[in-house]
XYZ file of C-alpha atoms in Angstrom:
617
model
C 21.949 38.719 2.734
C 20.512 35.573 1.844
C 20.904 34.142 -1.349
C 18.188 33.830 -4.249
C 17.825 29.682 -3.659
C 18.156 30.469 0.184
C 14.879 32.680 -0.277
C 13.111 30.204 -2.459
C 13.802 27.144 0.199
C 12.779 29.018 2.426
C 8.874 29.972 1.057
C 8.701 26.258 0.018
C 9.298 25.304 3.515
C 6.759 27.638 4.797
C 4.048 26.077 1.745
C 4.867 22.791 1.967
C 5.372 21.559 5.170
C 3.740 24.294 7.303
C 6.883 26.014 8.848
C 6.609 28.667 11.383
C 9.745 30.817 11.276
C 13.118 29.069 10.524
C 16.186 31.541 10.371
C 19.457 30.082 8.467
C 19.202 27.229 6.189
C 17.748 24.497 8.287
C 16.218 21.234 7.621
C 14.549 19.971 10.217
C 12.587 16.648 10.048
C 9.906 15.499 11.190
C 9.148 19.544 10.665
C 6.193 19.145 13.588
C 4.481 16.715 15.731
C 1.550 16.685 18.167
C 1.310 16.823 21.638
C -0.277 13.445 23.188
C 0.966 10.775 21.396
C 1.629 7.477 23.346
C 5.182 7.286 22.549
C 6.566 9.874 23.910
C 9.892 9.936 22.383
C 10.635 12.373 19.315
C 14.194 12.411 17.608
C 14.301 15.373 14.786
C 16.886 15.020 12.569
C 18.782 18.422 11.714
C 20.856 19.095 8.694
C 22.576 22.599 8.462
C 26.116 23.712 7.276
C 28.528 22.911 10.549
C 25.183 22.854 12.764
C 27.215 19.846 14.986
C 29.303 23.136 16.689
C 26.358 24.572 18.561
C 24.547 24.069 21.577
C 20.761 23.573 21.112
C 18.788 25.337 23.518
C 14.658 24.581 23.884
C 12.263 26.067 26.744
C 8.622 24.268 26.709
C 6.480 23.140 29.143
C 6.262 19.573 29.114
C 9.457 19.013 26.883
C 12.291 18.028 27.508
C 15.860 17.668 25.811
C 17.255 14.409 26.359
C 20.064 14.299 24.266
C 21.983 15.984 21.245
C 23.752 13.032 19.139
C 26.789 14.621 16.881
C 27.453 12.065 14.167
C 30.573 11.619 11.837
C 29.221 14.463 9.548
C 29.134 17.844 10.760
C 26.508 18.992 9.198
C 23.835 16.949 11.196
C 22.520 16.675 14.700
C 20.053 13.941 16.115
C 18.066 15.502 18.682
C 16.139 13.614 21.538
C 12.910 15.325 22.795
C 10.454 13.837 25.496
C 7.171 15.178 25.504
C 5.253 14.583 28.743
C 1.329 13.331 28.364
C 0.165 17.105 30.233
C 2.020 19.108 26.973
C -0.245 21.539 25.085
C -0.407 21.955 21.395
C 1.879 25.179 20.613
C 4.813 26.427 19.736
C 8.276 26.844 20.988
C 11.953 27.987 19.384
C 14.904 25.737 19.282
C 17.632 27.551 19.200
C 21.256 26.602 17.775
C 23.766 28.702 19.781
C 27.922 29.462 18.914
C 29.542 31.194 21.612
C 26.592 31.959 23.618
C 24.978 33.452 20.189
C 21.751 31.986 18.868
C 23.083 31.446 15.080
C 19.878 29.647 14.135
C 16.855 29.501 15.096
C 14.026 26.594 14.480
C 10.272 27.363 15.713
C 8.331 23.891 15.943
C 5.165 23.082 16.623
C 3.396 20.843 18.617
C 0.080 20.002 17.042
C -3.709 19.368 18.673
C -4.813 15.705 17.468
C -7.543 15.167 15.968
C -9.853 13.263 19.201
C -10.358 9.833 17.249
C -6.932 9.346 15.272
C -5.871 6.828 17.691
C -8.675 4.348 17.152
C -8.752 5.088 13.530
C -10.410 1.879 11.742
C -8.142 0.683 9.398
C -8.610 -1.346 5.667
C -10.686 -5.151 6.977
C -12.384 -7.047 5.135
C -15.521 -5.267 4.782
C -13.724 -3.184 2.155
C -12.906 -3.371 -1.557
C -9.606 -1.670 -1.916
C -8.815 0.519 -5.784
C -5.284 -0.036 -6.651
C -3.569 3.584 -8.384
C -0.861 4.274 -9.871
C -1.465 8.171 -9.803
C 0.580 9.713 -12.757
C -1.657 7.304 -15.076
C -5.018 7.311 -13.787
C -6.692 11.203 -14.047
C -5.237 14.580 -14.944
C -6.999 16.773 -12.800
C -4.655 19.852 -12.707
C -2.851 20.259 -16.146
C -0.826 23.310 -14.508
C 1.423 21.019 -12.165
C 2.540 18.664 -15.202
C 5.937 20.700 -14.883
C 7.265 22.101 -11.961
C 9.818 24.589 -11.011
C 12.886 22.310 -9.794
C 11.495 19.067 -10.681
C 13.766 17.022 -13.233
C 11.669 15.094 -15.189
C 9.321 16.691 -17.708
C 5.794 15.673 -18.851
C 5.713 12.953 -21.970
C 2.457 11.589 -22.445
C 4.341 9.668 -25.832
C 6.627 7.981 -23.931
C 5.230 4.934 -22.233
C 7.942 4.904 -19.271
C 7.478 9.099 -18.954
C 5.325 11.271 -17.328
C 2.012 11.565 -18.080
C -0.024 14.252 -15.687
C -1.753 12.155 -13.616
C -2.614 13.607 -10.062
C -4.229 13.693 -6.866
C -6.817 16.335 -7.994
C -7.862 14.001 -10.970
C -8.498 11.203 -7.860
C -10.618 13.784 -6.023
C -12.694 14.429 -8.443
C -13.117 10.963 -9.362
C -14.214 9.538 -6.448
C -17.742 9.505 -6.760
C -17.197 7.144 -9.877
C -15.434 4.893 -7.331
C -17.747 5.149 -4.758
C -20.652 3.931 -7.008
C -18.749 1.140 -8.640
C -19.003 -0.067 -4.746
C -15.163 0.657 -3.450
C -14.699 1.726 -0.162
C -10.633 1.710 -0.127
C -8.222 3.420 -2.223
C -4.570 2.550 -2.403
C -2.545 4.621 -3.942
C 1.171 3.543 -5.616
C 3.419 6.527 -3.626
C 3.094 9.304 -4.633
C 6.486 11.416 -2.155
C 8.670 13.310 -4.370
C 10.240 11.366 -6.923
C 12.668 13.897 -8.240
C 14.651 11.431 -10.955
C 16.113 12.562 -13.692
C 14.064 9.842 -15.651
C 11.206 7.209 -15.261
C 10.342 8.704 -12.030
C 6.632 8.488 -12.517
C 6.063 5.030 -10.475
C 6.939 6.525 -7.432
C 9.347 4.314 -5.620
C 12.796 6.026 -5.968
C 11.457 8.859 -3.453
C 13.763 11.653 -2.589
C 12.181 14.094 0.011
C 9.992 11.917 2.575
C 8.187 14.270 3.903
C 6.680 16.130 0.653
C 4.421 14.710 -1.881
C 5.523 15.508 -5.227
C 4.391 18.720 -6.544
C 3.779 16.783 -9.836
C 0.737 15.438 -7.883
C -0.467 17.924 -5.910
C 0.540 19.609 -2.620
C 0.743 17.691 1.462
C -2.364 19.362 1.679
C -4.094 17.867 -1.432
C -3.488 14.538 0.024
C -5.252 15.436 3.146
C -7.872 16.854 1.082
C -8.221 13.711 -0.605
C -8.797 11.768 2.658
C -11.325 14.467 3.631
C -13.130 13.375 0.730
C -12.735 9.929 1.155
C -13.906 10.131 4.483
C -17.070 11.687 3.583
C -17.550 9.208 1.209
C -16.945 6.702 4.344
C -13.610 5.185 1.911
C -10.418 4.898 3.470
C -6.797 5.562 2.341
C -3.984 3.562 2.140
C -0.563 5.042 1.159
C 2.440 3.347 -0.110
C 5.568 3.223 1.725
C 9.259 2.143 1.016
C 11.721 1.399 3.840
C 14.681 -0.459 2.051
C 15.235 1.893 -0.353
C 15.627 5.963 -1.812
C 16.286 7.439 -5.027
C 19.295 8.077 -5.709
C 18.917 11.688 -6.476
C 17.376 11.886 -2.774
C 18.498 15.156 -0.867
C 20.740 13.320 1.165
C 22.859 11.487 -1.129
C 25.588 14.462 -1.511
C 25.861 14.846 2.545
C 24.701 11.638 4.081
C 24.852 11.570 8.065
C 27.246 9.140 8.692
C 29.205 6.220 5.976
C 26.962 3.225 7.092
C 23.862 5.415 6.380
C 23.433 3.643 2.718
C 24.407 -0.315 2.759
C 26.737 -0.440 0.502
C 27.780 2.755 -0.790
C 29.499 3.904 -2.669
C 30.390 0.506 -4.789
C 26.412 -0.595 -4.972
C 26.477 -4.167 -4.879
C 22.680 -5.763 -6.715
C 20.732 -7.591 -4.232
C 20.615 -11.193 -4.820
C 16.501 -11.168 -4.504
C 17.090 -14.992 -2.480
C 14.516 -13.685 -0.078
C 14.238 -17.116 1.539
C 17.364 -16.682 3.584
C 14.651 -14.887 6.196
C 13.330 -18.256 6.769
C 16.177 -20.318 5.548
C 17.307 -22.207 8.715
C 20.731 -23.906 6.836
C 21.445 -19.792 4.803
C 24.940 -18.386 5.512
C 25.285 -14.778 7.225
C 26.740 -14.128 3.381
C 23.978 -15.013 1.384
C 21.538 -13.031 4.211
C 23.882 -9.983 3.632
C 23.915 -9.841 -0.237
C 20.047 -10.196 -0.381
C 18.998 -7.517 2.128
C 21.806 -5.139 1.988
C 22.304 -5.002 -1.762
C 20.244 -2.270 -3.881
C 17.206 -3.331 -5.175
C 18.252 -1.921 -8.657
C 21.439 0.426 -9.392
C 18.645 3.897 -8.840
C 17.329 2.916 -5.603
C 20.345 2.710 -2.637
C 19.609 0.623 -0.105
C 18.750 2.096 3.259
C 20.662 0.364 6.077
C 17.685 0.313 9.128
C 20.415 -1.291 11.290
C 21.548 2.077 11.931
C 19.109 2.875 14.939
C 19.141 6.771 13.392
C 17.916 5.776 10.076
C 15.214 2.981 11.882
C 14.191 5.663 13.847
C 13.568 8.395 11.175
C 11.709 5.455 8.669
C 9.291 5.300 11.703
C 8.929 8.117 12.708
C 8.128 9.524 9.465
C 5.437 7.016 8.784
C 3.603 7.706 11.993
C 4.132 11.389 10.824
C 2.316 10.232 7.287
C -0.752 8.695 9.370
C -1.159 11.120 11.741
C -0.871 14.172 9.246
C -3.254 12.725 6.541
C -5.002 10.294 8.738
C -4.638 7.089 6.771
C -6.278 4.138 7.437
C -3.438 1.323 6.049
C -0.389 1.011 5.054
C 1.204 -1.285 2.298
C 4.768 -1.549 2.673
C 7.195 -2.414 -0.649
C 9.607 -5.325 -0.911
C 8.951 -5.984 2.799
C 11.411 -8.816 3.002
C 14.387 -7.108 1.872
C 14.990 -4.113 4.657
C 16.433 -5.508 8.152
C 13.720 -7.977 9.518
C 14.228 -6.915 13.126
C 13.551 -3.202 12.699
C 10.507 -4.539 10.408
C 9.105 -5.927 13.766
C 9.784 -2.771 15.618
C 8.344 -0.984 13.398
C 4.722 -2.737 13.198
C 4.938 -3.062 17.168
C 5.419 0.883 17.537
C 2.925 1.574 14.769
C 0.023 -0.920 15.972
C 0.823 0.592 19.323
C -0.239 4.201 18.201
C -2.722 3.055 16.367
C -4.195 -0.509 17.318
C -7.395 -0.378 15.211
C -4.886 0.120 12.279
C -3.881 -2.079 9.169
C -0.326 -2.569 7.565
C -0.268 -4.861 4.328
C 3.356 -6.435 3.410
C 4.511 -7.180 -0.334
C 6.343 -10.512 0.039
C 5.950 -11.475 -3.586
C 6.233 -15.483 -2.658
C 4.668 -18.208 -4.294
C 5.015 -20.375 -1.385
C 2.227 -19.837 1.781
C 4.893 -21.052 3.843
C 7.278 -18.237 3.298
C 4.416 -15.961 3.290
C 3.038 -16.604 6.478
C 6.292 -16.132 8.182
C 5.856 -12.368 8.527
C 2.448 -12.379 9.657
C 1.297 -11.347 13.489
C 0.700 -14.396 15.848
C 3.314 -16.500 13.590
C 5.136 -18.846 15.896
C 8.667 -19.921 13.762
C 10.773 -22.427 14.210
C 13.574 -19.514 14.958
C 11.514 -17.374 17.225
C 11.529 -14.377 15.113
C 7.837 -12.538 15.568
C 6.970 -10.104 13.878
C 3.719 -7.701 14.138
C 2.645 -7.037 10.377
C -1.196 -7.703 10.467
C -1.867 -8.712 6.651
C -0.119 -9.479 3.213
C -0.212 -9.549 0.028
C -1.931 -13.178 -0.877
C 0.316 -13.755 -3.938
C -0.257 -17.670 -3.596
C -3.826 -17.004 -3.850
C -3.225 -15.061 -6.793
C -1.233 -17.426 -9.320
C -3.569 -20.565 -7.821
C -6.486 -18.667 -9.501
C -4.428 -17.124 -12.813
C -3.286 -20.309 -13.276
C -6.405 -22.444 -12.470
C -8.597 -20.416 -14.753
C -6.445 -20.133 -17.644
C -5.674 -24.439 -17.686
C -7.323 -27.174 -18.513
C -9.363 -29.343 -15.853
C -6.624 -32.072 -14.405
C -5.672 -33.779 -11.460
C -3.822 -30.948 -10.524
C -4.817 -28.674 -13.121
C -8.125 -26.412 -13.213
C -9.676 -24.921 -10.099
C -8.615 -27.622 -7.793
C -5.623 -24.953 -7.895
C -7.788 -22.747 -6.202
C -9.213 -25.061 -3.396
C -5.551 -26.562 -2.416
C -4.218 -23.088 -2.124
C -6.938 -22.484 0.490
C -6.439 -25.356 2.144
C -3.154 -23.625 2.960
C -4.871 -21.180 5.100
C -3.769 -23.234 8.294
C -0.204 -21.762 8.005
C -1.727 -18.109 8.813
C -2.592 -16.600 11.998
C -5.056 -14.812 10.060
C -5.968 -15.626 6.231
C -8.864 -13.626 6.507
C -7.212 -10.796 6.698
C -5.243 -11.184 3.731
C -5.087 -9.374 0.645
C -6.676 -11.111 -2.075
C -6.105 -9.827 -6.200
C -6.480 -10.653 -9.376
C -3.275 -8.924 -10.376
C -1.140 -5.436 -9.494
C 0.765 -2.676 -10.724
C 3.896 -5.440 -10.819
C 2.309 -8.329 -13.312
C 0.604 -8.329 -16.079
C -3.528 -7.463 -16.038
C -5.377 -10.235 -15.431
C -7.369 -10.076 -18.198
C -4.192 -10.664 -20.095
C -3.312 -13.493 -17.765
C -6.540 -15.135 -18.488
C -6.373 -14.478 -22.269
C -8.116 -11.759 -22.971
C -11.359 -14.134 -21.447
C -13.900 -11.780 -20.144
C -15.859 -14.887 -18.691
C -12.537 -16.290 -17.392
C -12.181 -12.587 -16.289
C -15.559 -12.316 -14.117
C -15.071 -16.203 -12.575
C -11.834 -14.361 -11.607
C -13.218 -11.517 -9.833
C -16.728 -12.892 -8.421
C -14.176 -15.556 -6.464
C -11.769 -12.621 -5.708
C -14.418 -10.931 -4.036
C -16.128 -13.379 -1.793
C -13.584 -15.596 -0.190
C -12.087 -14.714 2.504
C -9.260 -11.427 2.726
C -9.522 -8.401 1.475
C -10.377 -7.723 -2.386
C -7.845 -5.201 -4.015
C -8.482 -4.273 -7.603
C -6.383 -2.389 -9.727
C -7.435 0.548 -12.176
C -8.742 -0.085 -15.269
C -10.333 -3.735 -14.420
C -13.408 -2.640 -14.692
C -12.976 -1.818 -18.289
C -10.964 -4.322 -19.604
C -7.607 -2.806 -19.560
C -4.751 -5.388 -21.075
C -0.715 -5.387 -22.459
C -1.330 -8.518 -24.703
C 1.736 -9.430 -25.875
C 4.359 -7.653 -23.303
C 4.743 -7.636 -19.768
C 6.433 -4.091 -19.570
C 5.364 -1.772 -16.914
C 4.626 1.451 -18.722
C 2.605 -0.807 -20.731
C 0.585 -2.307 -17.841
C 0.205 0.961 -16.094
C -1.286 2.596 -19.292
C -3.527 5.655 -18.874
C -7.050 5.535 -17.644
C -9.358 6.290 -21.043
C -10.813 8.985 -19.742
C -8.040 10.556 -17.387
C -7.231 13.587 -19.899
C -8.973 16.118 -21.730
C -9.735 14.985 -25.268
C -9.468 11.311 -24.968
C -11.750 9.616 -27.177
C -12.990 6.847 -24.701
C -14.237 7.965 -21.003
C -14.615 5.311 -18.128
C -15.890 7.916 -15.886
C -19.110 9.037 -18.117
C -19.120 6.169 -20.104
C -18.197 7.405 -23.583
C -17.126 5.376 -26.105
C -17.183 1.982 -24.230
C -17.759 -0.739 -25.843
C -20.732 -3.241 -25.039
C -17.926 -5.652 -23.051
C -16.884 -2.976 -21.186
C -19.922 -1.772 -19.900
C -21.226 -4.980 -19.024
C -17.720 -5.321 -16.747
C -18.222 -2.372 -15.054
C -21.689 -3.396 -14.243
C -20.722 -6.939 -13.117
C -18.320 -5.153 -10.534
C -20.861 -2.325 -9.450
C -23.371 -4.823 -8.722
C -21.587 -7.430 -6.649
C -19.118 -4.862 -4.918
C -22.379 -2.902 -3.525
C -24.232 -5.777 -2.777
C -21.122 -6.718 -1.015
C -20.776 -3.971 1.171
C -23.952 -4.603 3.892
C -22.603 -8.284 3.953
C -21.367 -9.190 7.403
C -21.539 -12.915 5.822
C -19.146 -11.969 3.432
C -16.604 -9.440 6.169
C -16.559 -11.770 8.500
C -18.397 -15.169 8.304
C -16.821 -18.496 8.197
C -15.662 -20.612 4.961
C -16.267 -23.854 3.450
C -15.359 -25.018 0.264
C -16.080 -28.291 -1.547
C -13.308 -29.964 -4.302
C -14.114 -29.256 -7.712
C -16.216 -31.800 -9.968
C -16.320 -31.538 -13.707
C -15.284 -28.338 -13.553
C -17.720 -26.459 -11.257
C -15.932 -25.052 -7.578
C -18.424 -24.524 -5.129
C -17.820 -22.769 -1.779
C -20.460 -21.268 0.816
C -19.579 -18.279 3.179
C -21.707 -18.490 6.483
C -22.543 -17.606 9.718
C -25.049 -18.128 12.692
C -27.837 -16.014 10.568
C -27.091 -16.103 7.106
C -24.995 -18.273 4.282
C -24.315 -17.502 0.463
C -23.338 -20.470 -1.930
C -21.010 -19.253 -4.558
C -20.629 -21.577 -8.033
C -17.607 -20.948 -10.573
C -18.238 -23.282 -13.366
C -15.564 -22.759 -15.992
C -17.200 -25.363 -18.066
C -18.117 -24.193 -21.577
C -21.625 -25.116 -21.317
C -24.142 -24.608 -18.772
C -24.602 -27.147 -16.071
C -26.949 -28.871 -13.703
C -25.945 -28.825 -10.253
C -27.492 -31.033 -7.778
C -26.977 -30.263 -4.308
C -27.131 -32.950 -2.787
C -23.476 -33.087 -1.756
C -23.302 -29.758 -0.422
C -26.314 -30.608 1.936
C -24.393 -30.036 5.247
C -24.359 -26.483 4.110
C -27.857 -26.217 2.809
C -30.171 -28.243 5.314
C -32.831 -25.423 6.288
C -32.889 -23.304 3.335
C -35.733 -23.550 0.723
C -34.473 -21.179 -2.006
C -32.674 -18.715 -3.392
C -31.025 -15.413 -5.001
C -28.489 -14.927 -7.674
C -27.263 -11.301 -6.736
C -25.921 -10.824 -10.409
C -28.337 -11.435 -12.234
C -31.438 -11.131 -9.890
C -32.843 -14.494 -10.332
C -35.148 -16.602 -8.176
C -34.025 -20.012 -7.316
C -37.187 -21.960 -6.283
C -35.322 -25.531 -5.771
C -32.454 -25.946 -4.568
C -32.249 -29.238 -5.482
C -30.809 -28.820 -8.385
C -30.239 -25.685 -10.942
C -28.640 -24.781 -13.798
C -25.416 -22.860 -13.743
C -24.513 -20.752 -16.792
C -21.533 -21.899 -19.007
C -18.336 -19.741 -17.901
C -20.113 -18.168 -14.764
C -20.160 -17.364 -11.183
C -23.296 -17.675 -9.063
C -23.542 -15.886 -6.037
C -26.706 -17.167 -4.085
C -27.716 -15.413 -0.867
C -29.744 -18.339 0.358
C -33.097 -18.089 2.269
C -35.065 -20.371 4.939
């Protein structure tokens, strides 16, 4: 007779993760696949009490067992499938057998794709991507705030607790995205996090193949990319390959000993991530960097071991398949094993070669940036296959070039020599470009609480080249003056929860400033989206003068001239230096404030303001 918790993992499995029949307590992951995928190589991963001392037995047309891989711990077995290109969606029993006895019994399925999730489109530069950090944004479903078996409970007080956020609050507040003009979302993860404390961030996962039933349900997220789609937005989850929680499932019966680098004496990684490029770094100082833990809660995953690069993969396919995401952004990409980093973006963009993958290598320096990206030839022949990152150079040239004085090397010239940097990448445009993230302070902070400075920020953020990404709460003003801690930063959304006195989402309660914001944004990131000029034409900047930047984006048919001038007074700006770029056109419109510009000559710019000019023959 099976036990009470037996029963209750049991009709999980069957809710969560769509189980068929399972008989003795299995886990088996991934828990389904489909039939037709390019690769056709599937390794499931089986954990069961003493499950290494049967013989698995399968019968399916079109698959076959390759292998059965018994590791140091008993209690696993790695199984290797091949699933020929003529298999049909169904279902078929793998059966564990002990003297000729089936002893347990796993019923998998083989899933129908859907006909266009290989040439899914993924995130590009046509798109605005919303930055989330879920548990603080919108508390749709006040019921899953506390859940059976989950550790942590709900404390909206307690700025490093849980607060209710969720993935039905996102659903329903998508329209209020759509019409601001965003046609991404990015969400910070949201797999189960089952910590005993400050779990809410989402990157200490322990179950990676179940969203967090804090947020919602596996089938809520799909849901929510239902609804994006019809919205024609995209999703882009989160992932984490160098590190777990350390409360995941696995901790108390890992596979094998090398399965966690470093275990069980956690050793701090050194966070020198230059030893990746580092031509002259020791074999030490490459160890203690990516093999340490990232912090004492998070063990590092060792993706040398093929088992562990193989289920990290595999499960992310699993994740863009399932929900059918359009990107990817990967955490603390230079710290897990760079060589199974390639692999993994080759056998990703292989699957999917329409789709996007966005690395975090939080490096000040373009030079260490652009070492990751796809087309990169280094000096030591390492290539890898990650399309975009994260333009953090970009992002400090402009913090820091609004919020200082006009100098030699001061001012927005830090914004025009960052760009000039743009040789060392195989492809700056598709970078992703932002103001700040759920890691820094808000840029409104950064720029001292300057909503001018704030706008110049995010008119240049969203029409140079990459890929704008804006995080929550921009749009009205959100700040942490004075701190730079995290539960600060990633405050609650006014307007998230029932009862809260100022609403984003209707407008209630928002002050003049932060209306005007959310206008400023809704009008430029709509205007943006029918501009091919902006996706995909070509750049050309011009060095700052007296304070006033002024770039053009163009292309055989059209060109816009953008003007920052941080000055605080209006200026005059005759073109007559820029006339390479303006020869042919005869006028003029601002698209944020709707003016005419009859000569283009000369104009006058607005003290602390952006001009966007779609220009006209």
């Amino acid at each position: 007779m099976m036990k009470k918790s037996m029963i209750l993992y049991v009709l999980l499995a069957f809710t969560i993760c769509g189980f068929s029949q399972q008989t003795g307590n299995l886990r088996v992951e991934p828990m389904f696949w489909w039939a037709g995928m390019k690769n056709p190589n599937l390794q499931l991963m089986v954990h069961g009490e003493n499950i290494a001392d049967t013989k698995v037995d399968l019968n399916y047309p079109g698959v076959a067992l390759t292998s059965v891989t018994r590791v140091e711990n008993p209690n696993y077995l790695f199984i290797d499938l091949k699933i020929a290109p003529e298999a049909k969606p169904g279902s078929f029993t793998i059966s564990f057998l002990s003297k000729k006895k089936t002893v347990a019994s796993y019923l998998y399925e083989l899933k129908a794709r859907e006909p266009s999730s290989a040439l899914r489109q993924g995130f590009n530069p046509s798109d605005v991507i919303y930055l989330i950090t879920p548990d603080r944004f919108a508390n749709g479903n006040p019921d899953n705030d506390a859940m059976p078996g989950m550790k942590e409970l709900p404390n909206r007080a307690d700025k490093d607790g849980r607060h209710g956020g969720d993935l039905r609050g996102i659903i329903n507040s998508l329209d209020y995205l759509h019409d601001l003009g965003f046609t991404a979302v990015w969400l910070n993860p949201v797999l189960e996090n089952n910590m005993t404390r400050t779990s809410y961030h989402g990157y200490s996962t322990t179950d990676f193949y179940r969203v967090d039933s804090r947020y919602g349900t596996n089938d809520e997220y799909r849901e929510l990319n239902d609804e994006l789609d019809k919205r024609g937005m995209k999703l882009i989850m989160d992932m984490i390959f160098n590190h777990c929680g350390s409360e995941h499932w696995w901790m108390d019966d890992m596979p094998m000993p090398d399965w966690i680098n470093n275990y069980p004496e956690h050793k701090i990684t050194s966070h020198r991530r230059t030893v990746n490029q580092d031509p002259h770094a020791s074999e030490i100082d490459k160890r203690e960097m990516s093999d340490g833990w990232f912090v004492p809660t998070m063990p590092d995953l060792n993706q040398k071991n093929p088992f562990m690069a193989n289920y990290l993969i595999q499960n992310s396919i699993w994740w863009i398949e399932y929900v059918g995401l359009e990107g990817i952004r990967q955490d603390t990409w230079p710290y897990p094993d760079k060589d199974m980093m390639a692999d993994w973006t080759k056998r990703v963009l292989e699957e999917y070669p329409n789709f996007n993958i966005v690395g975090e290598e939080w490096s000040l320096n373009p030079a260490i940036t652009s070492y990751w990206q796809l087309g990169k030839h280094n000096a030591d022949g390492y290539q890898c296959y990650l399309p975009s990152l994260m333009d953090f150079p970009l992002q400090h040239a402009v913090s820091s070039g609004l919020s200082t004085e006009e100098g030699w090397n001061d001012g927005l010239i830090q914004l025009y020599e960052m760009l000039a940097n743009d040789f060392l990448y195989p492809d700056a445009e598709n970078l992703v470009v932002f103001p700040d993230n759920h890691d820094m302070s808000r840029f409104y902070t950064q720029v001292g609480e300057d909503a001018d400075l704030l706008k110049l920020g995010l008119a240049y953020f969203l029409t140079t080249r990459g890929i704008p990404q804006i995080f929550y709460g921009t749009e009205v003003l959100m700040s942490n003056p004075g701190t730079d801690d995290h539960g600060i930063i990633r405050s609650d959304f006014p307007g998230g929860w029932p009862g809260d006195a100022v609403n984003a989402f209707t407008g209630k309660g928002l002050s003049a400033d932060q209306q005007d914001l959310q206008n400023y944004l809704k009008t430029i990131q709509n205007w943006r989206k029918g501009q091919n000029v902006i996706h995909t034409g070509k750049m050309k900047h011009f060095v700052p003068q007296d304070g006033v930047y002024v770039y053009f984006r163009y292309n055989d048919k059209d060109a816009v001239m953008v003007v920052l001038n941080k000055n605080l007074e209006s200026k005059n700006l005759v073109t007559e230096r820029f006339a390479e770029m303006m020869k042919g056109y005869q006028s003029g419109t601002d698209i944020i404030s709707s003016n005419q510009i009859t000569n283009l000559k000369s104009f006058s710019v607005p003290a602390r303001s952006a001009m966007i000019i779609q220009l006209k023959k």
